[in-house]
CSV table of C-alpha atoms in Angstrom, one decimal:
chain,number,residue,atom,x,y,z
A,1,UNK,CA,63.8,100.3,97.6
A,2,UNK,CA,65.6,99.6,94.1
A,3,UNK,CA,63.9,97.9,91.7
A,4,UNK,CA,59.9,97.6,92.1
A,5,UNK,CA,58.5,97.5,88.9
A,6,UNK,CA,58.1,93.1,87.8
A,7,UNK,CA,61.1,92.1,89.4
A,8,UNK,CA,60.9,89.0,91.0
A,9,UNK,CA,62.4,89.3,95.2
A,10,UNK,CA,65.2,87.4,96.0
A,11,UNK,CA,65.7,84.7,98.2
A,12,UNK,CA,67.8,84.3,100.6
A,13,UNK,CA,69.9,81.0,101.7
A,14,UNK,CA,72.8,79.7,103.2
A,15,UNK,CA,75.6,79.0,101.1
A,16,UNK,CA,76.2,75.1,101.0
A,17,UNK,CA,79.3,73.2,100.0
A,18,UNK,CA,77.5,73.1,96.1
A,19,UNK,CA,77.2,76.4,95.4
A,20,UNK,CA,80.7,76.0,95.3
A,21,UNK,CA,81.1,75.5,91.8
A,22,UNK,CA,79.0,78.5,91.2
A,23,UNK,CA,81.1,81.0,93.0
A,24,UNK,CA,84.2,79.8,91.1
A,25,UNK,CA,82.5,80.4,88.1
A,26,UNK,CA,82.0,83.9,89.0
A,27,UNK,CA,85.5,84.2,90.3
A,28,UNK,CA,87.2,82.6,87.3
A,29,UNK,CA,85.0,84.7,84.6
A,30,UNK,CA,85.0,87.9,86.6
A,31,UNK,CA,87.5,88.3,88.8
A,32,UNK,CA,87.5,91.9,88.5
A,33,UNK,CA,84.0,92.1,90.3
A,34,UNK,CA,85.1,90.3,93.6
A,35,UNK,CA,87.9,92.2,94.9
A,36,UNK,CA,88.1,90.5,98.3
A,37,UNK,CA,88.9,86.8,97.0
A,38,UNK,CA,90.4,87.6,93.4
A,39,UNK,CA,92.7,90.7,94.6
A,40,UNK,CA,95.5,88.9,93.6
A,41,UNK,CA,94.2,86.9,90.9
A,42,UNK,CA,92.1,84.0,91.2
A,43,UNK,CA,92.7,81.3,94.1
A,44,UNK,CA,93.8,78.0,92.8
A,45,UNK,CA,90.5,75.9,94.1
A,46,UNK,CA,91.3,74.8,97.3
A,47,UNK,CA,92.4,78.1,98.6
A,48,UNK,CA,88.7,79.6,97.6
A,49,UNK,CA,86.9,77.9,99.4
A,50,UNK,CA,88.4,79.1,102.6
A,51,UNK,CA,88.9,82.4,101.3
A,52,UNK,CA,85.2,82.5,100.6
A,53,UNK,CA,84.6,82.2,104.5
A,54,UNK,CA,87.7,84.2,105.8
A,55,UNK,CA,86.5,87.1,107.5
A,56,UNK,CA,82.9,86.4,107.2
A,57,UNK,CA,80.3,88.2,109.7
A,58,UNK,CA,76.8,86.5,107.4
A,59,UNK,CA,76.7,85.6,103.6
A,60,UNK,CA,74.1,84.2,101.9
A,61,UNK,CA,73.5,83.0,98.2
A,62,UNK,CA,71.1,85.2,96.1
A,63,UNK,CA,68.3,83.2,94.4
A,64,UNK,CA,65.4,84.0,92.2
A,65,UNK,CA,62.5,82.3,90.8
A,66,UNK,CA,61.4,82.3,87.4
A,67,UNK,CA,59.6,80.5,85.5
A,68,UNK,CA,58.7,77.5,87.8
A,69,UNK,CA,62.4,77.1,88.9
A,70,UNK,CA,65.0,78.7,91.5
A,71,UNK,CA,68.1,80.0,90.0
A,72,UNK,CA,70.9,80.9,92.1
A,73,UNK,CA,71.9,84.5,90.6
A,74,UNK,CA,75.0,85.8,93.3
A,75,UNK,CA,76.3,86.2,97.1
A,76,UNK,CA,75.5,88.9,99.2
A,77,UNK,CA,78.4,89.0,102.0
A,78,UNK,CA,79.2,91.0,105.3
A,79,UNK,CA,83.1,90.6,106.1
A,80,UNK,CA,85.3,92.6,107.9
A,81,UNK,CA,83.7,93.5,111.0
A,82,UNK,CA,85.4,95.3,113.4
A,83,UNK,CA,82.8,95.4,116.5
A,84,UNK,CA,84.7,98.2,118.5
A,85,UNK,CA,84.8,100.7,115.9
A,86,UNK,CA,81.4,100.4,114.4
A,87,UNK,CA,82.3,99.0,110.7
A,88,UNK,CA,81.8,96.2,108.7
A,89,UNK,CA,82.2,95.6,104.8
A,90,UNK,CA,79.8,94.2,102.3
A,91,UNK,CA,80.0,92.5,99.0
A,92,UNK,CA,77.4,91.7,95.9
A,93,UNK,CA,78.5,89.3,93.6
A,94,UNK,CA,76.6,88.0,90.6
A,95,UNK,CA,77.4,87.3,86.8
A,96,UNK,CA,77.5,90.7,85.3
A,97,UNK,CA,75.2,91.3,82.7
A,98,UNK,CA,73.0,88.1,83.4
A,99,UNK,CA,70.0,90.9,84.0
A,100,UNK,CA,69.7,89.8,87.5
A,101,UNK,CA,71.1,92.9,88.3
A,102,UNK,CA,68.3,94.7,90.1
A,103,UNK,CA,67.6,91.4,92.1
A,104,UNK,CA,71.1,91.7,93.4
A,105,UNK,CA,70.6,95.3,94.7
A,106,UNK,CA,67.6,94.2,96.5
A,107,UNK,CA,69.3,91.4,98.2
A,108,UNK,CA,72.0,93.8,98.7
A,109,UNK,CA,69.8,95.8,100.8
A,110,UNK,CA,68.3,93.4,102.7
A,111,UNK,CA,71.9,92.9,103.8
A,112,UNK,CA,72.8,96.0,104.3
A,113,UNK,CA,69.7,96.8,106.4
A,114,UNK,CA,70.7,93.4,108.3
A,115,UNK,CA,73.8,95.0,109.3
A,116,UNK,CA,72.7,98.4,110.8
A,117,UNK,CA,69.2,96.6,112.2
A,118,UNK,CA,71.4,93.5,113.9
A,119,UNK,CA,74.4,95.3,115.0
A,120,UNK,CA,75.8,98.6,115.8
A,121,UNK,CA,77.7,99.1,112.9
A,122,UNK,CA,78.1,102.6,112.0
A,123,UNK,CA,79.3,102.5,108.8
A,124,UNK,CA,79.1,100.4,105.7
A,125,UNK,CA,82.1,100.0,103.5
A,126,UNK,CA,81.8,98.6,100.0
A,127,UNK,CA,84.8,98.1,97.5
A,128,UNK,CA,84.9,97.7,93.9
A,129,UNK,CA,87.8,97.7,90.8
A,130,UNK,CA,87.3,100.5,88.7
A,131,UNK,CA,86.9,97.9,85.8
A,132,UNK,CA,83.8,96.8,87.4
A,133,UNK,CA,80.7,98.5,88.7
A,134,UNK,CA,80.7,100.2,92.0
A,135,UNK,CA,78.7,98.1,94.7
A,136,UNK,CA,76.5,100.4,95.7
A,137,UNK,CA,75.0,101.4,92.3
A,138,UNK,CA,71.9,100.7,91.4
A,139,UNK,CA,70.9,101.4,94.9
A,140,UNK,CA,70.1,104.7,94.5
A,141,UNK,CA,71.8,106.7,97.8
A,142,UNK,CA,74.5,108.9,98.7
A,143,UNK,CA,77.7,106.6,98.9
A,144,UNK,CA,80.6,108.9,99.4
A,145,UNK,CA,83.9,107.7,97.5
A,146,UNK,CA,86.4,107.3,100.6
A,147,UNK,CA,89.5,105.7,99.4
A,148,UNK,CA,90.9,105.4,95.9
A,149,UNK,CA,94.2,103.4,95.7
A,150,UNK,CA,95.4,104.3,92.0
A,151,UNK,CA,96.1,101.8,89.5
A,152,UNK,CA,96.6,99.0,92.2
A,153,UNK,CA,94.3,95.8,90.4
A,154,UNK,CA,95.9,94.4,87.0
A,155,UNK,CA,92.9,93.1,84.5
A,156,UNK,CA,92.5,92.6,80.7
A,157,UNK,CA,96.4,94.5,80.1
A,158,UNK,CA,95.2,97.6,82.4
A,159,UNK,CA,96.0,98.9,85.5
A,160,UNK,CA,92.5,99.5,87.3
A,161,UNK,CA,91.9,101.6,90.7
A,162,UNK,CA,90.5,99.9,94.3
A,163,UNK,CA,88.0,101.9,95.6
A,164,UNK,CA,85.8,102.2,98.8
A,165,UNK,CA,82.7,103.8,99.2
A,166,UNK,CA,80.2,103.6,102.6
A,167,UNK,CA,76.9,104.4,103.6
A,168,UNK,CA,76.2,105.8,107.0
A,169,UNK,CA,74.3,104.1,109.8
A,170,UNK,CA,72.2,107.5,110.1
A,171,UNK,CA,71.7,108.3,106.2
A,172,UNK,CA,70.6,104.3,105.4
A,173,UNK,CA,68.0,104.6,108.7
A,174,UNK,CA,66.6,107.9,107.5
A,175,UNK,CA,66.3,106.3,103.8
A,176,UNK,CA,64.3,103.3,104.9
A,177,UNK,CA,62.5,105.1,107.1
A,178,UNK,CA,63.3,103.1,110.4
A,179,UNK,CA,64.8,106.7,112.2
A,180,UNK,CA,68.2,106.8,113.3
B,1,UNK,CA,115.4,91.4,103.7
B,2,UNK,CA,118.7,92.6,104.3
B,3,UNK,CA,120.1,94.4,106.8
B,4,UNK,CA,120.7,98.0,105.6
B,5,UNK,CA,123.5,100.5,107.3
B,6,UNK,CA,122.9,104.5,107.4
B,7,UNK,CA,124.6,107.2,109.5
B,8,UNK,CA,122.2,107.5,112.1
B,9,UNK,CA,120.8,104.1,112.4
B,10,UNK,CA,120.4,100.1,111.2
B,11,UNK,CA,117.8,98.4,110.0
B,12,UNK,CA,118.6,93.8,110.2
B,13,UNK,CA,115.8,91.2,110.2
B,14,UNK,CA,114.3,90.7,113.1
B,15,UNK,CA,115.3,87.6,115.1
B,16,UNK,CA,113.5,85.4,117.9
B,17,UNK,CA,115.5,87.4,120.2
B,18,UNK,CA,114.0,90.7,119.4
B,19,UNK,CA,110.4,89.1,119.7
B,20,UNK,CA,110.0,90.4,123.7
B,21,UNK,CA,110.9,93.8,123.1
B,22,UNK,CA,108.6,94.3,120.6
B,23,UNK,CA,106.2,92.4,122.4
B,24,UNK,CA,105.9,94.6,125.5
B,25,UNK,CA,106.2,98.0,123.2
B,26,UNK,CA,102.9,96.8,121.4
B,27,UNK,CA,101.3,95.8,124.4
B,28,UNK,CA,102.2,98.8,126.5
B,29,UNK,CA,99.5,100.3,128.4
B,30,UNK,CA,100.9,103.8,127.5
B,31,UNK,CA,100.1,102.7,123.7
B,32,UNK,CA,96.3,102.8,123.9
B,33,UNK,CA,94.3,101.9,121.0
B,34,UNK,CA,96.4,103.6,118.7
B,35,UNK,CA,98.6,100.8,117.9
B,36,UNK,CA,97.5,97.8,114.9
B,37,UNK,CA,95.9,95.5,117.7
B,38,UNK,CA,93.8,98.2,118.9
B,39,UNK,CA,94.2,98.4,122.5
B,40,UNK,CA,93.6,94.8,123.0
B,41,UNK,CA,96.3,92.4,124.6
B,42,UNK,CA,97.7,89.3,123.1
B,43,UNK,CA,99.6,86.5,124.6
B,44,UNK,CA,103.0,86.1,123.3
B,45,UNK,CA,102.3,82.7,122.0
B,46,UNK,CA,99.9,84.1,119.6
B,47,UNK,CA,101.9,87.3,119.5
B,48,UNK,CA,105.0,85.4,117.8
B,49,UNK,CA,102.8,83.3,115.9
B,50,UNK,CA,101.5,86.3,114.2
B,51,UNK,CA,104.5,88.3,113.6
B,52,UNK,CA,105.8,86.7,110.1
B,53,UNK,CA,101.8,86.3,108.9
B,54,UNK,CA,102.3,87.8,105.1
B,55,UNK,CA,105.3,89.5,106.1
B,56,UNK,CA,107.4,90.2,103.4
B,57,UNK,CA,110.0,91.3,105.5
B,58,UNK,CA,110.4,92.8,109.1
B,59,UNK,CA,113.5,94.9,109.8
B,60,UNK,CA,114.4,95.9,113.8
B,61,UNK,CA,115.3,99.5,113.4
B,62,UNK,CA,118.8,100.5,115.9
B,63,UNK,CA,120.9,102.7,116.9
B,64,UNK,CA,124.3,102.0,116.3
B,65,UNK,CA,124.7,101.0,120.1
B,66,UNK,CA,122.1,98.3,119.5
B,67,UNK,CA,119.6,100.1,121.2
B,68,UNK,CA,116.3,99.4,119.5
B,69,UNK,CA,114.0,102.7,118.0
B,70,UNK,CA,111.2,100.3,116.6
B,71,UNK,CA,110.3,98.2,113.9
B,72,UNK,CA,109.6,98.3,110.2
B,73,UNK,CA,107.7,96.2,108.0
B,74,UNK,CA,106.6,95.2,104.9
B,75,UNK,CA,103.8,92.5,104.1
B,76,UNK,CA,101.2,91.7,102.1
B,77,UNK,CA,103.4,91.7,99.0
B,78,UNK,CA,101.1,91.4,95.5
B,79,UNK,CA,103.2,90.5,92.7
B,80,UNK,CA,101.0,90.2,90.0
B,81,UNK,CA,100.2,94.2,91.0
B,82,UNK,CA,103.2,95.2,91.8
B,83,UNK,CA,102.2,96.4,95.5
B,84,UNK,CA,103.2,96.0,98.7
B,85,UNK,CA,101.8,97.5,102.2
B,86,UNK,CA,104.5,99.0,105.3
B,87,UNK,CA,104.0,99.7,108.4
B,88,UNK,CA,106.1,101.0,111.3
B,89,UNK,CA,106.2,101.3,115.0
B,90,UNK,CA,108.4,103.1,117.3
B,91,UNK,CA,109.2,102.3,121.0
B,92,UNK,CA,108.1,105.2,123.3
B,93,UNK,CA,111.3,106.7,123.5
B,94,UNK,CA,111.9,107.2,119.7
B,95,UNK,CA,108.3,108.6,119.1
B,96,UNK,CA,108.7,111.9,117.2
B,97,UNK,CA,112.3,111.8,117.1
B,98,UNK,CA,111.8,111.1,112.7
B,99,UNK,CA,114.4,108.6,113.6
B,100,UNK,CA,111.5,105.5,112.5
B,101,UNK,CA,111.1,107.7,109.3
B,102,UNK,CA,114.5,107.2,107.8
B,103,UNK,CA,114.3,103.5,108.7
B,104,UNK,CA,110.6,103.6,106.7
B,105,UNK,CA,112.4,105.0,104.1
B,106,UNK,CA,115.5,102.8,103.8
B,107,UNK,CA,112.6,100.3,103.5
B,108,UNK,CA,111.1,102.0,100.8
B,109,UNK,CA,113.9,102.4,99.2
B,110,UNK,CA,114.8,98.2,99.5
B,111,UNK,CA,111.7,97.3,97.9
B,112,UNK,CA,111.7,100.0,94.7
B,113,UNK,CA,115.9,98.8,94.4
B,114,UNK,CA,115.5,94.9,95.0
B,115,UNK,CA,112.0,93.8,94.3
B,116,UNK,CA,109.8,95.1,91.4
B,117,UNK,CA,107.1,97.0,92.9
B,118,UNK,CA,105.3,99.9,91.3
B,119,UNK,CA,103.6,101.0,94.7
B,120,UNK,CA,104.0,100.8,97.7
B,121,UNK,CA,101.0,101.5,100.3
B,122,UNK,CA,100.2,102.3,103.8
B,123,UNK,CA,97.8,102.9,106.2
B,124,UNK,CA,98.5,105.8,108.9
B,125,UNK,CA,95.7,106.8,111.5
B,126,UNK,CA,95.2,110.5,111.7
B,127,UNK,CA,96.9,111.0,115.3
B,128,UNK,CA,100.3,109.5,114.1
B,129,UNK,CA,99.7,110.5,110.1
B,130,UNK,CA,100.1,114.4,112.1
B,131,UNK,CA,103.2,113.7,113.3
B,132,UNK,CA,104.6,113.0,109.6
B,133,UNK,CA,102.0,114.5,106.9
B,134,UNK,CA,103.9,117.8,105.9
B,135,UNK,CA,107.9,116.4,106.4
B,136,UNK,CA,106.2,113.6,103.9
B,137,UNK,CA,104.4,115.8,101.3
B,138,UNK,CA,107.0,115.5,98.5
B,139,UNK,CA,106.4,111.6,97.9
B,140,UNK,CA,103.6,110.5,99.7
B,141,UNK,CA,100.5,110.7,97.6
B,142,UNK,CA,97.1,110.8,99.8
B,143,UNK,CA,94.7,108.0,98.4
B,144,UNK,CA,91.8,109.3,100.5
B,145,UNK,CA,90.8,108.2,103.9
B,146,UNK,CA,88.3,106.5,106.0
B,147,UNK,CA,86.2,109.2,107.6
B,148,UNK,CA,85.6,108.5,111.6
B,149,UNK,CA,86.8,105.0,110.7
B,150,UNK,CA,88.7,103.9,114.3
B,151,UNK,CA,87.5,104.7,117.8
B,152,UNK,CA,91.1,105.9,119.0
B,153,UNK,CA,91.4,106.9,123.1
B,154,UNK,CA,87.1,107.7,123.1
B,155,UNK,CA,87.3,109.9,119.6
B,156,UNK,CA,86.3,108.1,116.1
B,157,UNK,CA,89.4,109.0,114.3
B,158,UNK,CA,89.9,109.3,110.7
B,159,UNK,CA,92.3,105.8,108.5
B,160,UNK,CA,94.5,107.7,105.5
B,161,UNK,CA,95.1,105.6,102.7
B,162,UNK,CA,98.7,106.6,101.2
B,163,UNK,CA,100.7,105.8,98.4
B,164,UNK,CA,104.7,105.7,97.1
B,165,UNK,CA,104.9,105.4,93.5
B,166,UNK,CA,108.2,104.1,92.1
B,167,UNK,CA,108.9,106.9,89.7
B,168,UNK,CA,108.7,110.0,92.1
B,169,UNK,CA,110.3,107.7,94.9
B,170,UNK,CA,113.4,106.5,93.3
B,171,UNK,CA,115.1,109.7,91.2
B,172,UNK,CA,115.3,112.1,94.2
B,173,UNK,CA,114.4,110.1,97.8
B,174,UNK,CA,115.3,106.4,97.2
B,175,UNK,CA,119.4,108.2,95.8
B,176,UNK,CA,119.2,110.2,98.5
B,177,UNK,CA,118.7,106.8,100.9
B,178,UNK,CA,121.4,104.7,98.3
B,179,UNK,CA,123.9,107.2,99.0
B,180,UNK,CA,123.5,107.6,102.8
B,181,UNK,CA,123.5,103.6,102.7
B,182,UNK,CA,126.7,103.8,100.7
B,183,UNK,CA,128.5,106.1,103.1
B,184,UNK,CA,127.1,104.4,105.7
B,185,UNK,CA,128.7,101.4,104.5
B,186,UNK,CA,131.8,103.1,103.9
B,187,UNK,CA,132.5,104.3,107.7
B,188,UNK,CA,131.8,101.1,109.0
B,189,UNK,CA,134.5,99.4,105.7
B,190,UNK,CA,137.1,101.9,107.6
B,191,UNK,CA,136.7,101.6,111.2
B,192,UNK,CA,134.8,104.8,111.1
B,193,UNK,CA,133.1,105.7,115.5
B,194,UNK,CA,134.1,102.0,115.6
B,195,UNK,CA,129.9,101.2,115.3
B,196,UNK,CA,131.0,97.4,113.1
B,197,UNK,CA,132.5,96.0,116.2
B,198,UNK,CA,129.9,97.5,118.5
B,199,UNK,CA,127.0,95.8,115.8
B,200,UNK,CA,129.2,92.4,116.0
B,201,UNK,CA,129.8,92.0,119.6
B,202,UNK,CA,126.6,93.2,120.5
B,203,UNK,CA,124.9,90.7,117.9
B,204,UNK,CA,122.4,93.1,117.5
């Protein structure tokens, strides 16, 4: 597990028609941390929200509690899934640098661990813009770079790569100790 | 997208009349799960509903006696970063004849020469990419792959992830495909094996 030390666990929810204005925040600020819905810059407002559920298998908002009150710190999202083949993609998406990081990673597992205990899935994809951090850092495990599509993602005047990484059904069962 | 003349072949936009040919060459039982829907049938409803879904442009690919050789297409266009996706398919009796490949390229060649893309990309599971990898080595630039992504007729089969930049594509392929368009265009100007009347009365 990532994290341990003081770190508070997340919690969580289903995303409701409020957190809305959250997510667009994130989308607006950083774009270049939420490949899925800002590929191609961010959606005008109305197009989010559906492009927030397009594709989705489960997503649920990320919050924390601190200090007597429950702050909503990101998404954790699996999209994609294609139930023949064994695959599925996941997202984590937060306000960078708003030292919620670690929380994220644990909610990320949680979903991750959701995926391989609740379906078959084989494989775990996760994609990030080389201008933003990879999804499965801070995680600590082998995720193999698959795919790097060169200089594909334009942000801040540069040309930035798209890249996929996965985890393995077998490798994330060993980790957590569950068997394969 | 406009239609496009070479030697061998002619790419024009498909029309509503072209839908049922294509229709029963994805959904052939012969194509497995090898083709984009995986095995899985469709009505033709949905089938025609789907066709022009992000498409920037789908060309039917013929030879000059209308017979069709396939399809090419290109969708997803991002213009803010410069990319576009392509993606071909071949009825059974053109497979492996390379005759889809100069159609992908006159394609290629149409989107570097009329639209401003830097890249275009493509996806190619392993048992077709095969058929094509080496004859494509010059300008196709392998972005990695998807290892044991697809379950493809009972084997997990890997997804490439390829790439046509603008700069290596244009100098030496896309005037190689110009001038074969020109000449092309030339022969048909002058009567040339009669193939403009045969396009014309043929409509196709």
């Amino acid at each position: 597990m990532s994290g341990g030390g003081n770190f508070p666990a997340p919690i969580l929810r289903p995303v409701a028609p409020s957190d809305t204005t959250f997510l667009y925040h994130v989308a607006a600020n950083y774009p270049e941390t939420w490949p899925r819905v800002c590929q191609k810059g961010v959606p005008v407002p109305h197009e989010f929200e559906a492009l927030l559920w397009y594709q989705v298998l489960s997503q649920y908002m990320v919050d924390v509690f601190i200090a007597g009150q429950t702050v909503t710190i990101g998404l954790v999202s699996l999209y994609d899934a294609d139930h023949v083949s064994g695959i599925v993609w996941v997202e984590n998406v937060g306000l960078p640098g708003d030292h919620h990081e670690i929380v994220r990673c644990q909610a990320l597992e949680q979903v991750i661990d959701r995926g391989f205990t609740s379906w078959p899935f084989r494989k775990i994809y996760g994609v990030h813009h080389s201008a933003a951090a990879p999804v499965f850092s801070g995680l600590g495990l082998d995720a193999p770079e698959e795919v790097r599509l060169r200089e594909v993602y334009r942000h801040d005047g540069h040309l930035w790569d798209r890249v996929t990484c996965s985890v393995e059904r077998s490798d994330w069962m060993q980790r957590s100790g569950t068997g394969s | 997208m406009i239609a496009i003349n070479d030697p061998w072949l002619r790419l024009e936009p498909v029309r509503p009349a072209d839908y049922e040919a294509l229709f029963r060459t994805e959904m052939a039982w012969s194509q497995g799960s090898a083709w984009r829907f995986g095995g899985a049938t469709i009505d033709f409803r949905s089938y025609v509903s789907s066709f022009w879904l992000n498409v920037l442009g789908a060309c039917a690919v013929r030879r000059h006696d209308g017979s069709l050789l396939g399809m090419v297409t290109a969708y997803d266009p991002d213009h803010r970063n410069g990319t576009v996706w392509i993606m071909a398919m071949a009825v059974p009796s053109a497979q492996g004849s390379g005759l889809l490949l100069v159609g992908l390229s006159h394609l290629i060649t149409e989107l570097f020469h009329n639209w401003p893309f830097r890249v275009v990309l493509a996806e190619s599971k392993a048992p077709a990419y095969a058929q094509f990898r080496s004859s494509t080595r010059r300008a196709v630039v392998e972005q990695g792959r998807l290892t044991r992504h697809l379950l493809i007729d009972g084997e997990f089969r890997d997804l490439f992830y390829l790439a046509i930049n603008r700069e290596t594509w244009m100098p030496v392929e896309g005037a190689r495909y110009l001038r074969r368009q020109r000449r092309a265009d030339a022969d048909m100007a002058s009567g040339d094996s009669g193939q403009r009347s045969v396009l014309i009365t043929t409509g196709k």
